[in-house]
XYZ file of C-alpha atoms in Angstrom:
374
model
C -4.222 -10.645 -6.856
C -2.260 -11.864 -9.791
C -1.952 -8.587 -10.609
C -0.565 -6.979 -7.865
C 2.372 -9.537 -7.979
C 3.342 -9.333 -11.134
C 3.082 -5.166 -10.729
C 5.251 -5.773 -7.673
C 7.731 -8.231 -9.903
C 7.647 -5.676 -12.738
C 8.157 -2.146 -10.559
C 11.271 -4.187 -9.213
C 12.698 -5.051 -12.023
C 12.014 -1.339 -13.575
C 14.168 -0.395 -10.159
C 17.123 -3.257 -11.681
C 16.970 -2.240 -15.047
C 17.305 1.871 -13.933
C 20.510 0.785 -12.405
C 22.269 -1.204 -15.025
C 21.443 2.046 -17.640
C 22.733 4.532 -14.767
C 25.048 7.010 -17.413
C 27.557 9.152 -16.674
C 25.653 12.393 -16.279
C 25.632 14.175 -13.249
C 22.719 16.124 -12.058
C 23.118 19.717 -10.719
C 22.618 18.757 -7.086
C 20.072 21.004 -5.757
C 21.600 21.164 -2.551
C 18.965 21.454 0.852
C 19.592 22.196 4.207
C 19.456 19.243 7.289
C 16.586 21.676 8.469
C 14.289 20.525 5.648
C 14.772 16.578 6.520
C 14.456 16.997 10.227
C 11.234 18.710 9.391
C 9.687 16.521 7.283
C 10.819 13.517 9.349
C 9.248 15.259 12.682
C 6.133 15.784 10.368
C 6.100 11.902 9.597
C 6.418 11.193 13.257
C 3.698 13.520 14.374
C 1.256 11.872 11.883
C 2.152 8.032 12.406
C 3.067 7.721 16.046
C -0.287 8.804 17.437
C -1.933 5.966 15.201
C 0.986 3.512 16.094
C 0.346 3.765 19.865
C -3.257 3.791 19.131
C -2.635 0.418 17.473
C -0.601 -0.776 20.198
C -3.054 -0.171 22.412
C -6.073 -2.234 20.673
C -3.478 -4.727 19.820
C -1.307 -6.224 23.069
C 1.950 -8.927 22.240
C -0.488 -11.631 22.498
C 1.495 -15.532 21.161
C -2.024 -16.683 19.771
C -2.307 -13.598 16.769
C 1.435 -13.598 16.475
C 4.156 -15.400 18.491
C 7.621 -13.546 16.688
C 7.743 -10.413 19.395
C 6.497 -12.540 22.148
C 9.797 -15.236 21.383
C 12.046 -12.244 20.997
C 10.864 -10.736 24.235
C 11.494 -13.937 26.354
C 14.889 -14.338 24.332
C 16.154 -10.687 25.608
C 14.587 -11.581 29.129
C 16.646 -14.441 28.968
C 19.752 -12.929 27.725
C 19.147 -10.098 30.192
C 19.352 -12.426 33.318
C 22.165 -14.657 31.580
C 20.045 -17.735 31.087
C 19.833 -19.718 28.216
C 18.592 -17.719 25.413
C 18.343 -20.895 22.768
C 15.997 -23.529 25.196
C 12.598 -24.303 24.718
C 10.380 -21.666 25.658
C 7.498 -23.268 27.244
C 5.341 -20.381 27.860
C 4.579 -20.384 24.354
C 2.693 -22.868 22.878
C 3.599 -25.541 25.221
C 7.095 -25.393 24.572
C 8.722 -23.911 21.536
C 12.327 -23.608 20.591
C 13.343 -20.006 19.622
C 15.111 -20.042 16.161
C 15.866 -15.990 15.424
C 19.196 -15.289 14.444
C 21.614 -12.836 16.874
C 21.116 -9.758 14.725
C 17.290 -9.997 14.565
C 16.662 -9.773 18.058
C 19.295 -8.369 20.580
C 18.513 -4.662 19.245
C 14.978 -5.627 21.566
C 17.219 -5.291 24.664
C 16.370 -1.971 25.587
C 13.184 -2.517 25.344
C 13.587 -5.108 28.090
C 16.133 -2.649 30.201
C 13.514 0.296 29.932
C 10.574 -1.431 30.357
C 8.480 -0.274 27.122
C 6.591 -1.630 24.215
C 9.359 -3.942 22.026
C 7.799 -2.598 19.033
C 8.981 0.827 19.314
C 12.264 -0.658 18.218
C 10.973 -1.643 15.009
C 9.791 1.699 14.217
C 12.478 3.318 16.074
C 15.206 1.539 13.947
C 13.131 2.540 10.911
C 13.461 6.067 11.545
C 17.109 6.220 12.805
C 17.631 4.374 9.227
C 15.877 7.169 7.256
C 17.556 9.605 9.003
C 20.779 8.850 8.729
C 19.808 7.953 5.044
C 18.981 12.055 4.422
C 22.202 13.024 6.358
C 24.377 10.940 3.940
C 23.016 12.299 1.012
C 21.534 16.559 0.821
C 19.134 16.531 -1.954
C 16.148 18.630 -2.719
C 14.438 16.232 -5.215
C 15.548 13.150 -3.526
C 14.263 14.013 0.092
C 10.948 15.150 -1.438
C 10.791 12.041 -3.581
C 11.141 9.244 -0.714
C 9.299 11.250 1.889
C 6.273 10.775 -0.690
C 7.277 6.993 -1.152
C 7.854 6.663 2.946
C 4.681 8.263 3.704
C 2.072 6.612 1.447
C 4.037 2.653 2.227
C 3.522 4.181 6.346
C -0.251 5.061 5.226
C -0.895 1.726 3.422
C 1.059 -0.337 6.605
C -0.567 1.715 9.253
C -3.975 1.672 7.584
C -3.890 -2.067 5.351
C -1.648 -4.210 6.650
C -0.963 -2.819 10.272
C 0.877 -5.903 10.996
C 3.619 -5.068 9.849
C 4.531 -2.536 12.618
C 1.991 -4.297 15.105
C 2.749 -8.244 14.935
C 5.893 -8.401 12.782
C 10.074 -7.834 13.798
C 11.251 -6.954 10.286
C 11.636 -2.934 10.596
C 14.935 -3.583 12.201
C 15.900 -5.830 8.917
C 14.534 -2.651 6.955
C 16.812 -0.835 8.890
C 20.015 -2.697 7.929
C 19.109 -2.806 4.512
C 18.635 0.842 4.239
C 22.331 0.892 5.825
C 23.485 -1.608 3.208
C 22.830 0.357 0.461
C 24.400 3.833 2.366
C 27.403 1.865 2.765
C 27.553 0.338 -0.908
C 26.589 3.745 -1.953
C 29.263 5.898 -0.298
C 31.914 2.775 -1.089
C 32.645 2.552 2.297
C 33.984 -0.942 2.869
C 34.257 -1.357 6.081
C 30.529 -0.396 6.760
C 29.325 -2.423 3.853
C 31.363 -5.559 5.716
C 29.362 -4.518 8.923
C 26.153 -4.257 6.984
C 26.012 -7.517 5.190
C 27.033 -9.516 8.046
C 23.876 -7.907 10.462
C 21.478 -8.529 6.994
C 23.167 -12.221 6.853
C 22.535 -12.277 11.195
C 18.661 -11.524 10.409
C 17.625 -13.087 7.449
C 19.433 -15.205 4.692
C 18.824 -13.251 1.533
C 22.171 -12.049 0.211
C 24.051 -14.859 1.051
C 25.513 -15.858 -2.330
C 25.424 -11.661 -2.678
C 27.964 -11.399 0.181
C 30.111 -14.120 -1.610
C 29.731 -12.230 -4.844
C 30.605 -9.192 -3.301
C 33.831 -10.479 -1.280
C 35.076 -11.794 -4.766
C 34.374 -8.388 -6.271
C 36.661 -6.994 -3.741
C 39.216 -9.948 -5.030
C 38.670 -9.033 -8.456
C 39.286 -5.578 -9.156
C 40.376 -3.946 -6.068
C 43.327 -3.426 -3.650
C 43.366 -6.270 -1.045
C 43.041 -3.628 1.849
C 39.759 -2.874 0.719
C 39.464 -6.964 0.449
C 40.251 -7.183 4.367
C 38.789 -4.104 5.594
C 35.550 -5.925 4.166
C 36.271 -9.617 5.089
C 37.658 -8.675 8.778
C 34.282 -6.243 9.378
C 32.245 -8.496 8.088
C 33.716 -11.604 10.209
C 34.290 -9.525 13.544
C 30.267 -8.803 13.115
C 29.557 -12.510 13.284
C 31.477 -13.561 15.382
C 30.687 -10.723 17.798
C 27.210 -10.948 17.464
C 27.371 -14.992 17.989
C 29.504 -14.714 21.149
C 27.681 -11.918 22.804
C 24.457 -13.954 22.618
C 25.738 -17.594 23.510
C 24.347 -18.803 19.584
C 27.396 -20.830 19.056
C 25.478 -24.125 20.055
C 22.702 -23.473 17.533
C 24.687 -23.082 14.342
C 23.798 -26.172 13.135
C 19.783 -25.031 13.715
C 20.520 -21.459 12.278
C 21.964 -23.578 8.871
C 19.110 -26.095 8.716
C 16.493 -22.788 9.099
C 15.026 -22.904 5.704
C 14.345 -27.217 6.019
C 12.723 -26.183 9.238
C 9.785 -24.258 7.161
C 9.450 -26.838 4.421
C 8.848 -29.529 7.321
C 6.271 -27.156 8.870
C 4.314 -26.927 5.657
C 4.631 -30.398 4.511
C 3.232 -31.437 8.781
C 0.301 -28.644 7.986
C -0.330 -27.447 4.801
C -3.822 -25.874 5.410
C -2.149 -23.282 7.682
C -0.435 -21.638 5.332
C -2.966 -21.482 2.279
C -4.004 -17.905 3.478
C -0.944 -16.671 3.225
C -0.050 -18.047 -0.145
C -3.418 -16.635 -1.539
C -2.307 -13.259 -0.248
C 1.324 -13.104 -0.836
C 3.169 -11.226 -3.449
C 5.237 -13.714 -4.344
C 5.399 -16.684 -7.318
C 5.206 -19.239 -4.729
C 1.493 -18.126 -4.485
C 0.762 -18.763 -7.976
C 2.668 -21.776 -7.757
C 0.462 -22.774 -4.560
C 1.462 -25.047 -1.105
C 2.078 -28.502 -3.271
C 4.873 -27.295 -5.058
C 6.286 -25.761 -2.228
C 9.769 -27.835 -2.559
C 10.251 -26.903 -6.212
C 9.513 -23.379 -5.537
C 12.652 -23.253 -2.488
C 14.629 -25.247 -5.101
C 14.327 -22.714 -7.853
C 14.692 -19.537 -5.291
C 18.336 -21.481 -4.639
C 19.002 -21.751 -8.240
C 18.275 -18.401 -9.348
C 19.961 -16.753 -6.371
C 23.108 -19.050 -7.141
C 22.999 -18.090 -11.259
C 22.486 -13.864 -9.891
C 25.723 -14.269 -7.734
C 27.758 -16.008 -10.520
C 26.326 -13.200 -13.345
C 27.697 -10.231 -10.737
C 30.635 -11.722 -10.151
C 31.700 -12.019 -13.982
C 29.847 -8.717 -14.759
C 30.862 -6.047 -12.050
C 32.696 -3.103 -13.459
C 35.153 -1.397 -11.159
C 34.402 1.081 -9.198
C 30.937 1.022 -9.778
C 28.294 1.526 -7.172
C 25.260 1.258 -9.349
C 26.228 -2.282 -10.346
C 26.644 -3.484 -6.690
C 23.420 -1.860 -5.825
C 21.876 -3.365 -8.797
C 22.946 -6.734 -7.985
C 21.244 -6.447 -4.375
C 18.094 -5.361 -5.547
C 17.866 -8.370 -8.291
C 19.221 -10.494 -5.394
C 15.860 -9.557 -3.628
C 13.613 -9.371 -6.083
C 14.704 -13.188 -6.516
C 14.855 -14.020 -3.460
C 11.429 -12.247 -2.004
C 9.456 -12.881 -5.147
C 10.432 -16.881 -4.871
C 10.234 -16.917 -0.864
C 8.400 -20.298 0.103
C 5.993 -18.277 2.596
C 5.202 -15.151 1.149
C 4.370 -13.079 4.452
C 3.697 -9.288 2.869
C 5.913 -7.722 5.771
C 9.061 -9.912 4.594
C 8.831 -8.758 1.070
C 8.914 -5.042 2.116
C 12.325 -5.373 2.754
C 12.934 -5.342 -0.871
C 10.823 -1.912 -0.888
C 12.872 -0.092 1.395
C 15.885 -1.142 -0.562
C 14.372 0.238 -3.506
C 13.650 3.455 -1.768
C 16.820 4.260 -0.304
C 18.075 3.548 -4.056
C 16.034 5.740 -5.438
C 16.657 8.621 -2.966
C 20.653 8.448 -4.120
C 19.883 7.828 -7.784
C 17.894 10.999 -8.876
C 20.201 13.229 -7.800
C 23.361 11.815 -7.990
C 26.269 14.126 -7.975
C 29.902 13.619 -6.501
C 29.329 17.335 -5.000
C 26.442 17.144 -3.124
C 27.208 13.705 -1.171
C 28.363 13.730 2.412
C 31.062 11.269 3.480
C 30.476 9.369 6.478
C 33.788 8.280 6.962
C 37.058 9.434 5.008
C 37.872 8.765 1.711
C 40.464 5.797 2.515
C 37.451 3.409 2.748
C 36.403 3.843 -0.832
């Protein structure tokens, strides 16, 4: 097992170290039709959703294997009928106090409105990312590259660790990420403001990042391009907050990550599986150093957002996306409970890098928006 997390570490690394040598040179941009994605993403939907619904169907939302969907499912309910979405819950284990932040769970609302399985969304929001991933971006050897990647991490999720799609929430944080990097890609600020603030709404990884980022924008560029991203990124939040009634739980939302420590320091034994298993240094380090481990994730995340910030060149895409991915290799690879579908997040990321970075040429790239949001 030792192995397959420091192969993990290393390929991610490999990913950080392609980015920071990115040259000049421009590829010839073998330029593909929309025809060719659409076909090879209905091809990847033929094969996995017959075994997704299979697995579905062996495998109901059940609190006692896995209690995250459940939660988010009486949350929407909640917010549906305009009751309190952050009180106890005592359906669920006798009474439990929902703790997901706006972004990771109000995209389950139509599952609520149109009365089907909530984790469609996840794999729904998955695709939709993809997609709009291959329309930002014609390339032959890119689209063949990541449907190769896509398909054998869907074989290895659908076939290994079906929990993932089954048990877990995270494809809609896969999906934001994948947007993230569109939007640092294509230097659209005003996306990448929307982005970071629905990552930031779902899980806390590129916190210091954003702060790194918003200083970039202070550093080197025009301070329209410094609003567009501080207003988009602040509208998000505060959106997002109001829309769901969190604005009495910010102090819970900011005192998330003490939350988990307290849980493993009341049970240690429960998590000892998942620390043998995990991909992640906090396994070697194993559940008594637990503390130091969160501690040194803070550091090192703190030390990455200082580096970008006095390192950034102008103008420079591959940096910022560079930056991100070492921000998640950090923060995954030191992440106190080392669940396998959290740390995929930082796969997906390296995907959707890798589809823009093999073929990247100023010619063959499709602008979402105008070029005023450069």
């Amino acid at each position: 097992m030792n192995a397959c997390r420091w192969l993990h570490f290393v390929s991610a690394i490999g990913v950080v170290i392609l980015l920071f040598s990115k040259t000049v040179y421009y590829g010839k941009g073998l330029t593909q039709y929309h025809w060719v994605s659409f076909i090879l993403l209905l091809i990847l939907c033929a094969w996995s959703i017959p075994k997704l619904n299979h697995l579905y169907l062996l495998n109901s939302l059940d609190f006692t294997h896995a209690d995250m969907l459940p939660v988010i499912k009486i949350m929407c309910q909640r917010w549906i009928s305009a009751s309190g979405v952050y009180t106890l819950i005592p359906e669920i284990w006798g009474g439990v106090m929902p703790v997901y932040l706006p972004a990771m769970w109000i995209p389950f609302v139509p599952a609520i409105l149109f009365d089907f399985d909530l984790r469609w969304i996840t794999y729904g929001m998955l695709l939709i990312s993809i997609l709009v991933m291959l329309l930002s971006h014609r390339t032959f050897l890119g689209t063949l590259m990541i449907f190769i990647l896509i398909g054998l991490w869907f074989d290895y999720v659908l076939n290994v660790r079906n929990e993932t799609l089954v048990l877990a929430e995270e494809g809609v944080v896969y999906a934001y990420y994948i947007g993230l990097v569109i939007s640092l890609y294509k230097k659209n600020v005003m996306a990448t403001g929307i982005l970071v603030a629905l990552c930031m709404l779902s899980r806390y990884g590129i916190a210091f990042y954003s702060i790194a980022l918003l200083l970039y924008y202070l550093k080197w560029d025009d301070k329209s391009k410094l609003v567009k991203y501080a207003v988009s990124a602040t509208t998000t939040v505060v959106l997002l907050i109001t829309v769901t009634g969190a604005w009495g739980n910010l102090s819970s939302f900011i005192n998330l990550s003490g939350n988990y420590l307290s849980a493993i320091s009341t049970n240690p034994n429960k998590y000892l599986t998942v620390m043998e298993e995990g991909l992640g240094f906090s396994s070697m380090a194993g559940v008594d150093h637990y503390t130091q481990v969160y501690w040194l994730q803070i550091i090192l995340l703190v030390l990455v957002a200082v580096v970008m910030i006095l390192t950034l060149k102008k103008n420079n895409q591959w940096y910022k996306l560079a930056w991100l991915k070492l921000t998640l290799v950090v923060f995954y690879n030191f992440i106190v409970i080392p669940y396998p579908y959290l740390i995929y997040t930082s796969v997906w990321v390296s995907i959707g890098i890798l589809y823009f970075y093999v073929d990247h040429t100023p010619d063959n790239s499709l602008n979402l928006t105008n070029a005023s949001t450069h």
